[in-house]
Every structure is written in C-alpha cells, then in structure tokens.
Amino acid sequence: MGVRTPVGAFAIALILFLIQSGFAQQGSLSSREQRSALLDLRSSLGLRSKDWPIKADPCSSWTGVKCNNGKVIGITVSGLRRTRLGRTNPRFAVDSLANFTLLATFNASGFALPGIIPDWFGQRLSALQMLDLRSASVIGPIPQSLGNLSKLNTLYLSGNNITGVVPSALGNIAELVILDLSRNSLTGSIPSGFASLRNLTRLDLSSNFLSGQIPPGLGTLTRLQFLNLADNSLTDSIPVQFGNLSQLLELHLSKNSLSGSFPVELRGLRS
Ligand SMILES: *[C@@H]1O[C@H](CO)[C@@H](O)[C@H](O)[C@H]1NC(C)=O
Ligand SMILES: *[C@@H]1O[C@H](CO)[C@@H](O)[C@H](O)[C@H]1NC(C)=O
Ligand SMILES: *[C@@H]1O[C@H](CO)[C@@H](O)[C@H](O)[C@H]1NC(C)=O
Ligand SMILES: *[C@@H]1O[C@H](CO)[C@@H](O)[C@H](O)[C@H]1NC(C)=O
Ligand SMILES: *[C@@H]1O[C@H](CO)[C@@H](O)[C@H](O)[C@H]1NC(C)=O
Ligand SMILES: *[C@@H]1O[C@H](CO)[C@@H](O)[C@H](O)[C@H]1NC(C)=O
C-alpha cells in the first residue's frame, strides 16, 4: 500500500537511483571490448589470478584497476608479481591499453617492462594525466609523440636506461606539474621550450649526460619548488634569472661543469 502513495514511490525511486549510481560509479565493467582488452593485458603482462581473478568483475575486484561509470580510468601494476611464465620473458607489451579511451593514470613503477615506450602512447592515450614508469627497465628514446598528451600533469620516467635526447615536444604539455627524467642516459641539451611549462613545481633531470647551457628561461617557471639538474655535463654559468624562482625550496646543480660567478640574484630565494 505504501508503494502506491507518491511518497512511497518517490522513496523507492530514490533508493533505486542511489543503488544504480553507486554501482555505476565504482564498478561492473560495462564494456565488452574493455573487458577483452583487460584480459589481453593480463596475459601479455603475465599477471596472476590472485591479483586479477578472471571470473570477478575487474572494476571491483582487480588490484590496481580503477573505473568510472563502468569504464577503466586507471591501471596500477606497480607492486604486482608476474606468474612464473610471465617472469621468463617480460616485455613492454601493453598494446591493449590503447582500448581504454578514458585511461587517466598508468602506473608501472618498479614493474619490469623491458622495452621501448611505444610511439602510439602519445597518439592513443589522449586522456592520460599521470604516467609513472619509474625503475621499470625501460630502454630506448622518449617518443616525441608524448608531447601530444595535453592532459598529462605527472610524468615519471626516472631510474631506467632511457637514451637519446630530451624531446623538445615535452615543452608543449602545458599541464605538466611534475617532470622527472632523472637517472637515465639522456644526452643533448635541456630544451629551451621547457620555459613554457608554467605549472611545473618539480623538474628533475639529474644523473644523465645532458650538456650545454642551462636555459635561462627556466627562471620564468615561478611555481618551481624543486629543481635538480645535478650530475650532468652542463656548462656555462648559472642563469641570473633563477633569482626569480621565488617558490624554490631545493636547487641541485652539483656535479656539472658550470663556470662563472655565483649570481647575487639568488639571494632573493627566501624559501
Ligand atoms: C584494442 O584496440 C586495438 C587497436 O585499436 C584493436 O586492434 C584490438 O582488437 C582491440 N583489442 C580488444 C581486446 O578489444
Ligand atoms: C605508483 O604506485 C606506487 C606503488 O603503489 C606508488 O608508490 C606511487 O606513488 C604511484 N605513483 C604516483 C605518481 O602516484
Ligand atoms: C603527435 O605528435 C607527433 C610528433 O610530435 C606529430 O607528428 C603528430 O602530428 C601529433 N598529433 C597526433 C594526433 O598524433
Ligand atoms: C642499464 O643497462 C645496463 C646494461 O645494459 C644494466 O647493467 C643496468 O642495470 C641498467 N640500468 C637500469 C637502471 O635498468
Ligand atoms: C595550471 O594550473 C592552474 C591552477 O592550478 C590551472 O587553472 C591551469 O589550467 C593549469 N594549466 C595551465 C596551462 O596553466
Ligand atoms: C627575472 O630576473 C631578471 C634578472 O634578474 C630580472 O631582470 C627580471 O625582472 C625578472 N623577471 C621577473 C618576472 O621577475
């Protein structure tokens, strides 16, 4: 009888709505294609049933898989162990990531992905906001195409064997807040275009083989709190423009071939 009254009907509708939106928000993968792509990823990386149980819903039960409205928005394989078979031939085999059109985060920090960052990362993962490949046995160059990831705010590639130059295209990613390419084998100079990365708070290029002058334009990155260029082969003098980095908490320039006098302007760095 209560159901027939407007209040009862409203209450039931409200409850149904809450249940539905609750489910939609966290779980129940709604796309058949994404499910099959997750299964592909599970097999190409050799992940274990313990972490990614094949019969359970990935959105609610798979470690490190995050969904929104039934679509995958985040994958963290960091900390997962591979099956014995997966360990015998680990590769940077993540082609199925291209099917997660809303993927905002991919974290494989400390998870061995021996191989090269695929060029299509920059073309297909256009929703990516965070990419963490720290200490993941990555080799080869950083693809220019990563400069297309216009939503990227966090890029960690440190502690790998990455070679080649630092792509100037990275200077196009205006949203970048954290850029860490430290402890690799990068050569060439620091792109002067990095002066456009106005939102950067952390820039770490330390322990590479970077040479040439420190771009004076870095002195315009007024949100920088942490700047580490140590342990490279940088030459010439410390830009006087660094005196403008008023938010700076840490500045590391040791183990380079810098010359000239210490800019008095740096006395303005009160933090
Ligand atoms: C994922 O995307 C690729 C390329 O767009 C496609 O060829 C492949 O069939 C898709 N895989 C799955 C499992 O849907
Ligand atoms: C990636 O995952 C590791 C392990 O869970 C975590 O420590 C790290 O902070 C994550 N990276 C980012 C950028 O959140
Ligand atoms: C992505 O970046 C590459 C290399 O920087 C560029 O040639 C290409 O036009 C860009 N756009 C797309 C959508 O891939
Ligand atoms: C880089 O490669 C060398 C050999 O090619 C290897 O010994 C070293 O452990 C690698 N470093 C990292 C951080 O993976
Ligand atoms: C930088 O950060 C601000 C505030 O955090 C944000 O509004 C803005 O969209 C970001 N991007 C650029 C390119 O300034
Ligand atoms: C930055 O530093 C230079 C040299 O010290 C100075 O001439 C200039 O006015 C500063 N710019 C800003 C925006 O503070």
Short mmCIF file of C-alpha atoms and ligand atoms in Angstrom, two decimals:
data_model
loop_
_atom_site.label_atom_id
_atom_site.label_comp_id
_atom_site.label_asym_id
_atom_site.label_seq_id
_atom_site.Cartn_x
_atom_site.Cartn_y
_atom_site.Cartn_z
CA MET A 1 0.00 0.00 0.00
CA GLY A 2 2.83 2.38 0.91
CA VAL A 3 4.26 1.86 -2.58
CA ARG A 4 1.14 3.39 -4.13
CA THR A 5 1.47 6.65 -2.27
CA PRO A 6 3.59 9.29 -4.02
CA VAL A 7 5.96 9.39 -1.06
CA GLY A 8 6.50 5.62 -1.17
CA ALA A 9 7.05 5.63 -4.92
CA PHE A 10 9.48 8.50 -4.56
CA ALA A 11 11.38 6.68 -1.82
CA ILE A 12 11.69 3.56 -3.96
CA ALA A 13 12.82 5.58 -6.98
CA LEU A 14 15.37 7.32 -4.83
CA ILE A 15 16.70 4.04 -3.46
CA LEU A 16 16.93 2.57 -6.97
CA PHE A 17 18.73 5.68 -8.16
CA LEU A 18 21.22 5.50 -5.30
CA ILE A 19 21.90 1.82 -5.91
CA GLN A 20 22.33 2.41 -9.64
CA SER A 21 24.62 5.39 -9.32
CA GLY A 22 26.63 3.60 -6.64
CA PHE A 23 27.24 0.68 -8.95
CA ALA A 24 27.88 2.86 -11.95
CA GLN A 25 30.47 4.89 -10.13
CA GLN A 26 32.80 2.21 -8.93
CA GLY A 27 32.15 -0.98 -10.67
CA SER A 28 30.84 -3.53 -13.04
CA LEU A 29 32.81 -3.09 -16.20
CA SER A 30 30.16 -2.18 -18.76
CA SER A 31 32.13 -2.56 -21.98
CA ARG A 32 32.73 -5.94 -23.56
CA GLU A 33 35.63 -4.51 -25.56
CA GLN A 34 37.33 -3.16 -22.43
CA ARG A 35 36.88 -6.48 -20.68
CA SER A 36 38.57 -8.27 -23.51
CA ALA A 37 41.35 -5.65 -23.59
CA LEU A 38 41.93 -6.17 -19.84
CA LEU A 39 42.18 -9.91 -20.40
CA ASP A 40 44.73 -9.25 -23.16
CA LEU A 41 46.76 -7.06 -20.81
CA ARG A 42 46.52 -9.67 -18.06
CA SER A 43 48.02 -12.25 -20.38
CA SER A 44 50.64 -10.04 -22.09
CA LEU A 45 52.00 -8.94 -18.71
CA GLY A 46 51.57 -12.38 -17.17
CA LEU A 47 49.58 -11.25 -14.13
CA ARG A 48 48.37 -13.70 -11.52
CA SER A 49 44.79 -14.85 -10.77
CA LYS A 50 45.39 -13.83 -7.21
CA ASP A 51 45.57 -10.17 -8.28
CA TRP A 52 43.37 -10.19 -11.39
CA PRO A 53 40.86 -13.07 -10.82
CA ILE A 54 39.43 -13.93 -14.21
CA LYS A 55 35.86 -14.57 -13.07
CA ALA A 56 35.44 -11.50 -10.91
CA ASP A 57 34.46 -8.03 -12.05
CA PRO A 58 37.70 -6.10 -12.82
CA CYS A 59 36.34 -2.76 -11.61
CA SER A 60 35.57 -4.02 -8.12
CA SER A 61 37.99 -6.92 -7.66
CA TRP A 62 41.17 -6.49 -9.70
CA THR A 63 44.08 -4.96 -7.81
CA GLY A 64 45.05 -1.58 -9.26
CA VAL A 65 42.15 -1.29 -11.73
CA LYS A 66 40.06 1.83 -11.28
CA CYS A 67 36.81 2.53 -13.11
CA ASN A 68 34.32 5.30 -13.54
CA ASN A 69 30.84 4.62 -14.93
CA GLY A 70 31.91 1.12 -15.86
CA LYS A 71 34.93 2.23 -17.89
CA VAL A 72 38.59 1.79 -16.94
CA ILE A 73 40.21 5.08 -15.93
CA GLY A 74 43.28 3.89 -14.02
CA ILE A 75 45.67 0.92 -14.05
CA THR A 76 48.43 0.35 -11.50
CA VAL A 77 50.53 -2.76 -11.97
CA SER A 78 53.18 -1.44 -9.62
CA GLY A 79 53.73 -3.95 -6.82
CA LEU A 80 52.11 -6.85 -8.71
CA ARG A 81 54.11 -10.00 -9.35
CA ARG A 82 54.06 -11.95 -12.57
CA THR A 83 53.25 -15.62 -13.00
CA ARG A 84 56.23 -17.91 -13.32
CA LEU A 85 55.63 -18.00 -17.08
CA GLY A 86 55.30 -14.21 -17.23
CA ARG A 87 58.65 -13.83 -15.47
CA THR A 88 60.54 -15.85 -18.05
CA ASN A 89 60.07 -13.30 -20.83
CA PRO A 90 58.89 -9.93 -19.51
CA ARG A 91 58.31 -7.35 -22.26
CA PHE A 92 56.85 -3.87 -22.68
CA ALA A 93 53.68 -5.50 -24.00
CA VAL A 94 50.79 -3.19 -23.26
CA ASP A 95 49.12 -2.78 -26.69
CA SER A 96 45.66 -3.27 -25.23
CA LEU A 97 45.99 -0.05 -23.21
CA ALA A 98 45.00 1.72 -26.46
CA ASN A 99 41.44 0.45 -25.94
CA PHE A 100 40.90 2.33 -22.68
CA THR A 101 39.91 5.64 -24.19
CA LEU A 102 39.37 7.26 -20.79
CA LEU A 103 42.59 6.00 -19.19
CA ALA A 104 43.84 8.80 -16.94
CA THR A 105 46.57 7.00 -14.99
CA PHE A 106 49.04 4.23 -15.77
CA ASN A 107 51.47 3.29 -13.02
CA ALA A 108 54.07 0.59 -13.60
CA SER A 109 56.61 1.96 -11.16
CA GLY A 110 59.03 -0.83 -10.20
CA PHE A 111 57.29 -3.28 -12.54
CA ALA A 112 59.72 -4.61 -15.18
CA LEU A 113 58.67 -3.57 -18.67
CA PRO A 114 61.91 -4.13 -20.59
CA GLY A 115 61.48 -2.36 -23.90
CA ILE A 116 60.78 0.94 -25.58
CA ILE A 117 57.90 3.31 -24.79
CA PRO A 118 55.65 2.82 -27.83
CA ASP A 119 55.14 5.77 -30.15
CA TRP A 120 51.37 5.27 -30.04
CA PHE A 121 51.32 6.20 -26.32
CA GLY A 122 51.30 9.85 -27.38
CA GLN A 123 48.69 9.34 -30.07
CA ARG A 124 46.22 6.97 -28.43
CA LEU A 125 46.31 7.65 -24.69
CA SER A 126 44.95 11.15 -25.06
CA ALA A 127 43.16 11.17 -21.68
CA LEU A 128 46.34 10.34 -19.77
CA GLN A 129 47.04 12.60 -16.78
CA MET A 130 49.67 10.53 -14.99
CA LEU A 131 52.32 8.17 -16.33
CA ASP A 132 54.65 6.55 -13.83
CA LEU A 133 57.32 4.24 -15.31
CA ARG A 134 59.96 4.69 -12.60
CA SER A 135 62.54 1.90 -12.37
CA ALA A 136 60.71 -0.21 -14.92
CA SER A 137 63.69 -1.32 -17.07
CA VAL A 138 62.58 0.94 -19.92
CA ILE A 139 65.14 1.47 -22.70
CA GLY A 140 65.32 3.49 -25.92
CA PRO A 141 64.25 7.07 -26.59
CA ILE A 142 61.35 9.10 -25.23
CA PRO A 143 58.90 9.36 -28.14
CA GLN A 144 58.27 12.89 -29.46
CA SER A 145 54.59 11.95 -29.55
CA LEU A 146 54.34 12.18 -25.75
CA GLY A 147 54.20 15.93 -26.39
CA ASN A 148 50.62 15.35 -27.63
CA LEU A 149 49.39 14.24 -24.21
CA SER A 150 47.85 17.60 -23.45
CA LYS A 151 46.22 16.48 -20.18
CA LEU A 152 49.37 14.98 -18.69
CA ASN A 153 50.26 16.56 -15.36
CA THR A 154 52.68 13.96 -13.99
CA LEU A 155 55.46 12.17 -15.88
CA TYR A 156 57.93 9.95 -14.04
CA LEU A 157 60.48 8.09 -16.18
CA SER A 158 63.36 8.04 -13.72
CA GLY A 159 65.70 5.14 -12.98
CA ASN A 160 65.60 3.48 -16.38
CA ASN A 161 68.02 3.11 -19.27
CA ILE A 162 66.40 5.73 -21.48
CA THR A 163 68.69 7.12 -24.19
CA GLY A 164 68.56 9.83 -26.86
CA VAL A 165 67.74 13.48 -26.42
CA VAL A 166 65.04 15.08 -24.27
CA PRO A 167 62.25 15.71 -26.82
CA SER A 168 61.52 19.42 -27.14
CA ALA A 169 57.87 18.42 -27.69
CA LEU A 170 57.58 17.80 -23.93
CA GLY A 171 57.62 21.58 -23.65
CA ASN A 172 54.11 21.57 -25.22
CA ILE A 173 52.47 19.79 -22.27
CA ALA A 174 51.22 22.91 -20.56
CA GLU A 175 49.51 21.00 -17.72
CA LEU A 176 52.73 19.34 -16.51
CA VAL A 177 53.28 19.79 -12.78
CA ILE A 178 55.86 17.04 -12.24
CA LEU A 179 58.52 16.08 -14.80
CA ASP A 180 61.10 13.57 -13.63
CA LEU A 181 63.54 12.09 -16.19
CA SER A 182 66.36 11.56 -13.71
CA ARG A 183 68.80 8.63 -13.58
CA ASN A 184 68.78 7.70 -17.25
CA SER A 185 71.24 8.06 -20.14
CA LEU A 186 69.78 11.11 -21.85
CA THR A 187 72.11 13.23 -23.99
CA GLY A 188 71.91 16.60 -25.73
CA SER A 189 70.78 19.81 -24.14
CA ILE A 190 67.83 20.87 -21.99
CA PRO A 191 65.13 22.12 -24.43
CA SER A 192 64.69 25.89 -24.09
CA GLY A 193 60.96 25.25 -24.71
CA PHE A 194 60.71 23.95 -21.13
CA ALA A 195 60.30 27.62 -20.24
CA SER A 196 56.65 27.20 -21.36
CA LEU A 197 55.87 24.66 -18.65
CA ARG A 198 54.32 27.29 -16.42
CA ASN A 199 52.69 24.85 -14.00
CA LEU A 200 55.83 22.86 -13.19
CA THR A 201 56.54 22.54 -9.48
CA ARG A 202 59.10 19.74 -9.81
CA LEU A 203 61.73 19.31 -12.54
CA ASP A 204 64.30 16.56 -12.11
CA LEU A 205 66.78 15.87 -14.93
CA SER A 206 69.62 14.78 -12.66
CA SER A 207 72.08 11.94 -13.35
CA ASN A 208 72.00 11.93 -17.13
CA PHE A 209 74.55 13.07 -19.74
CA LEU A 210 72.98 16.41 -20.54
CA SER A 211 75.31 19.08 -21.89
CA GLY A 212 75.20 22.70 -23.00
CA GLN A 213 73.86 25.71 -21.22
CA ILE A 214 71.05 25.77 -18.63
CA PRO A 215 68.18 27.56 -20.46
CA PRO A 216 67.74 30.96 -18.74
CA GLY A 217 64.01 30.63 -19.49
CA LEU A 218 63.72 28.09 -16.66
CA GLY A 219 63.90 31.17 -14.46
CA THR A 220 60.34 32.05 -15.55
CA LEU A 221 58.88 28.87 -14.04
CA THR A 222 57.77 30.69 -10.94
CA ARG A 223 55.90 27.74 -9.42
CA LEU A 224 59.03 25.57 -9.27
CA GLN A 225 59.71 24.22 -5.80
CA PHE A 226 62.23 21.54 -6.68
CA LEU A 227 64.84 21.84 -9.43
CA ASN A 228 67.50 19.17 -9.82
CA LEU A 229 69.97 19.33 -12.72
CA ALA A 230 72.86 17.73 -10.81
CA ASP A 231 75.21 15.07 -12.15
CA ASN A 232 75.20 16.01 -15.84
CA SER A 233 77.71 17.80 -18.09
CA LEU A 234 76.08 21.23 -18.11
CA THR A 235 78.34 24.18 -18.92
CA ASP A 236 78.38 27.97 -18.73
CA SER A 237 77.02 29.96 -15.86
CA ILE A 238 74.04 29.69 -13.53
CA PRO A 239 71.29 31.86 -15.10
CA VAL A 240 70.72 35.06 -13.12
CA GLN A 241 67.02 34.53 -13.92
CA PHE A 242 66.97 31.78 -11.27
CA GLY A 243 66.68 34.66 -8.85
CA ASN A 244 63.01 34.83 -9.91
CA LEU A 245 62.18 31.33 -8.67
CA SER A 246 60.60 32.63 -5.53
CA GLN A 247 58.85 29.36 -4.58
CA LEU A 248 62.04 27.30 -4.82
CA LEU A 249 62.75 25.03 -1.85
CA GLU A 250 65.54 22.91 -3.35
CA LEU A 251 68.09 23.63 -6.07
CA HIS A 252 70.63 21.00 -7.07
CA LEU A 253 73.35 21.86 -9.59
CA SER A 254 76.31 19.85 -8.31
CA LYS A 255 78.49 17.57 -10.45
CA ASN A 256 78.40 19.61 -13.66
CA SER A 257 80.94 21.76 -15.50
CA LEU A 258 79.42 25.11 -14.62
CA SER A 259 81.60 28.20 -14.61
CA GLY A 260 81.36 31.89 -13.85
CA SER A 261 80.43 33.57 -10.64
CA PHE A 262 77.54 32.74 -8.36
CA PRO A 263 74.64 35.09 -9.27
CA VAL A 264 73.91 37.53 -6.46
CA GLU A 265 70.28 37.42 -7.64
CA LEU A 266 69.91 34.04 -5.90
CA ARG A 267 69.85 35.85 -2.56
CA GLY A 268 66.19 36.51 -3.43
CA LEU A 269 65.36 32.83 -2.96
CA ARG A 270 63.94 33.11 0.52
CA SER A 271 62.36 29.64 0.74
C1 LIG B 1 42.18 -2.93 -28.93
O1 LIG B 1 42.47 -1.96 -29.91
C2 LIG B 1 43.19 -2.44 -30.99
C3 LIG B 1 43.61 -1.28 -31.84
O2 LIG B 1 42.66 -0.27 -31.82
C4 LIG B 1 42.35 -3.46 -31.72
O3 LIG B 1 43.03 -3.93 -32.87
C5 LIG B 1 42.06 -4.59 -30.78
O4 LIG B 1 41.19 -5.52 -31.38
C6 LIG B 1 41.46 -4.12 -29.50
N1 LIG B 1 41.52 -5.21 -28.56
C7 LIG B 1 40.49 -5.63 -27.88
C8 LIG B 1 40.74 -6.75 -26.95
O5 LIG B 1 39.40 -5.12 -27.96
C1 LIG B 2 52.59 4.45 -8.34
O1 LIG B 2 52.40 3.35 -7.49
C2 LIG B 2 53.33 3.27 -6.41
C3 LIG B 2 53.03 2.00 -5.66
O2 LIG B 2 51.69 1.90 -5.35
C4 LIG B 2 53.19 4.50 -5.55
O3 LIG B 2 54.12 4.45 -4.51
C5 LIG B 2 53.42 5.73 -6.40
O4 LIG B 2 53.22 6.90 -5.63
C6 LIG B 2 52.46 5.74 -7.58
N1 LIG B 2 52.80 6.87 -8.45
C7 LIG B 2 52.11 8.01 -8.48
C8 LIG B 2 52.62 9.07 -9.39
O5 LIG B 2 51.12 8.21 -7.80
C1 LIG B 3 51.61 13.90 -32.22
O1 LIG B 3 52.99 14.12 -32.20
C2 LIG B 3 53.67 13.84 -33.39
C3 LIG B 3 55.14 14.05 -33.15
O2 LIG B 3 55.42 15.14 -32.37
C4 LIG B 3 53.09 14.69 -34.51
O3 LIG B 3 53.73 14.42 -35.72
C5 LIG B 3 51.60 14.43 -34.63
O4 LIG B 3 51.03 15.23 -35.62
C6 LIG B 3 50.93 14.69 -33.31
N1 LIG B 3 49.49 14.52 -33.33
C7 LIG B 3 48.80 13.36 -33.26
C8 LIG B 3 47.33 13.49 -33.18
O5 LIG B 3 49.32 12.30 -33.23
C1 LIG B 4 71.02 -0.37 -17.75
O1 LIG B 4 71.62 -1.33 -18.61
C2 LIG B 4 72.75 -1.95 -18.07
C3 LIG B 4 73.34 -2.90 -19.11
O2 LIG B 4 72.89 -2.58 -20.39
C4 LIG B 4 72.39 -2.69 -16.81
O3 LIG B 4 73.54 -3.27 -16.25
C5 LIG B 4 71.79 -1.71 -15.81
O4 LIG B 4 71.34 -2.42 -14.68
C6 LIG B 4 70.61 -0.99 -16.43
N1 LIG B 4 70.16 0.02 -15.50
C7 LIG B 4 68.88 0.17 -15.16
C8 LIG B 4 68.59 1.26 -14.20
O5 LIG B 4 67.99 -0.55 -15.59
C1 LIG B 5 47.86 25.38 -14.42
O1 LIG B 5 47.33 25.37 -13.12
C2 LIG B 5 46.21 26.18 -12.93
C3 LIG B 5 45.84 26.19 -11.46
O2 LIG B 5 46.33 25.09 -10.79
C4 LIG B 5 45.09 25.70 -13.82
O3 LIG B 5 43.96 26.53 -13.67
C5 LIG B 5 45.55 25.71 -15.27
O4 LIG B 5 44.55 25.18 -16.09
C6 LIG B 5 46.82 24.89 -15.43
N1 LIG B 5 47.29 24.86 -16.78
C7 LIG B 5 47.91 25.84 -17.43
C8 LIG B 5 48.28 25.57 -18.84
O5 LIG B 5 48.17 26.90 -16.92
C1 LIG B 6 63.76 37.92 -13.61
O1 LIG B 6 65.13 38.12 -13.36
C2 LIG B 6 65.74 39.08 -14.20
C3 LIG B 6 67.22 39.11 -13.89
O2 LIG B 6 67.47 39.02 -12.53
C4 LIG B 6 65.07 40.44 -13.96
O3 LIG B 6 65.64 41.40 -14.79
C5 LIG B 6 63.58 40.30 -14.28
O4 LIG B 6 62.93 41.48 -13.98
C6 LIG B 6 62.96 39.17 -13.53
N1 LIG B 6 61.61 38.94 -14.01
C7 LIG B 6 60.59 38.77 -13.21
C8 LIG B 6 59.27 38.49 -13.87
O5 LIG B 6 60.68 38.81 -12.01
#
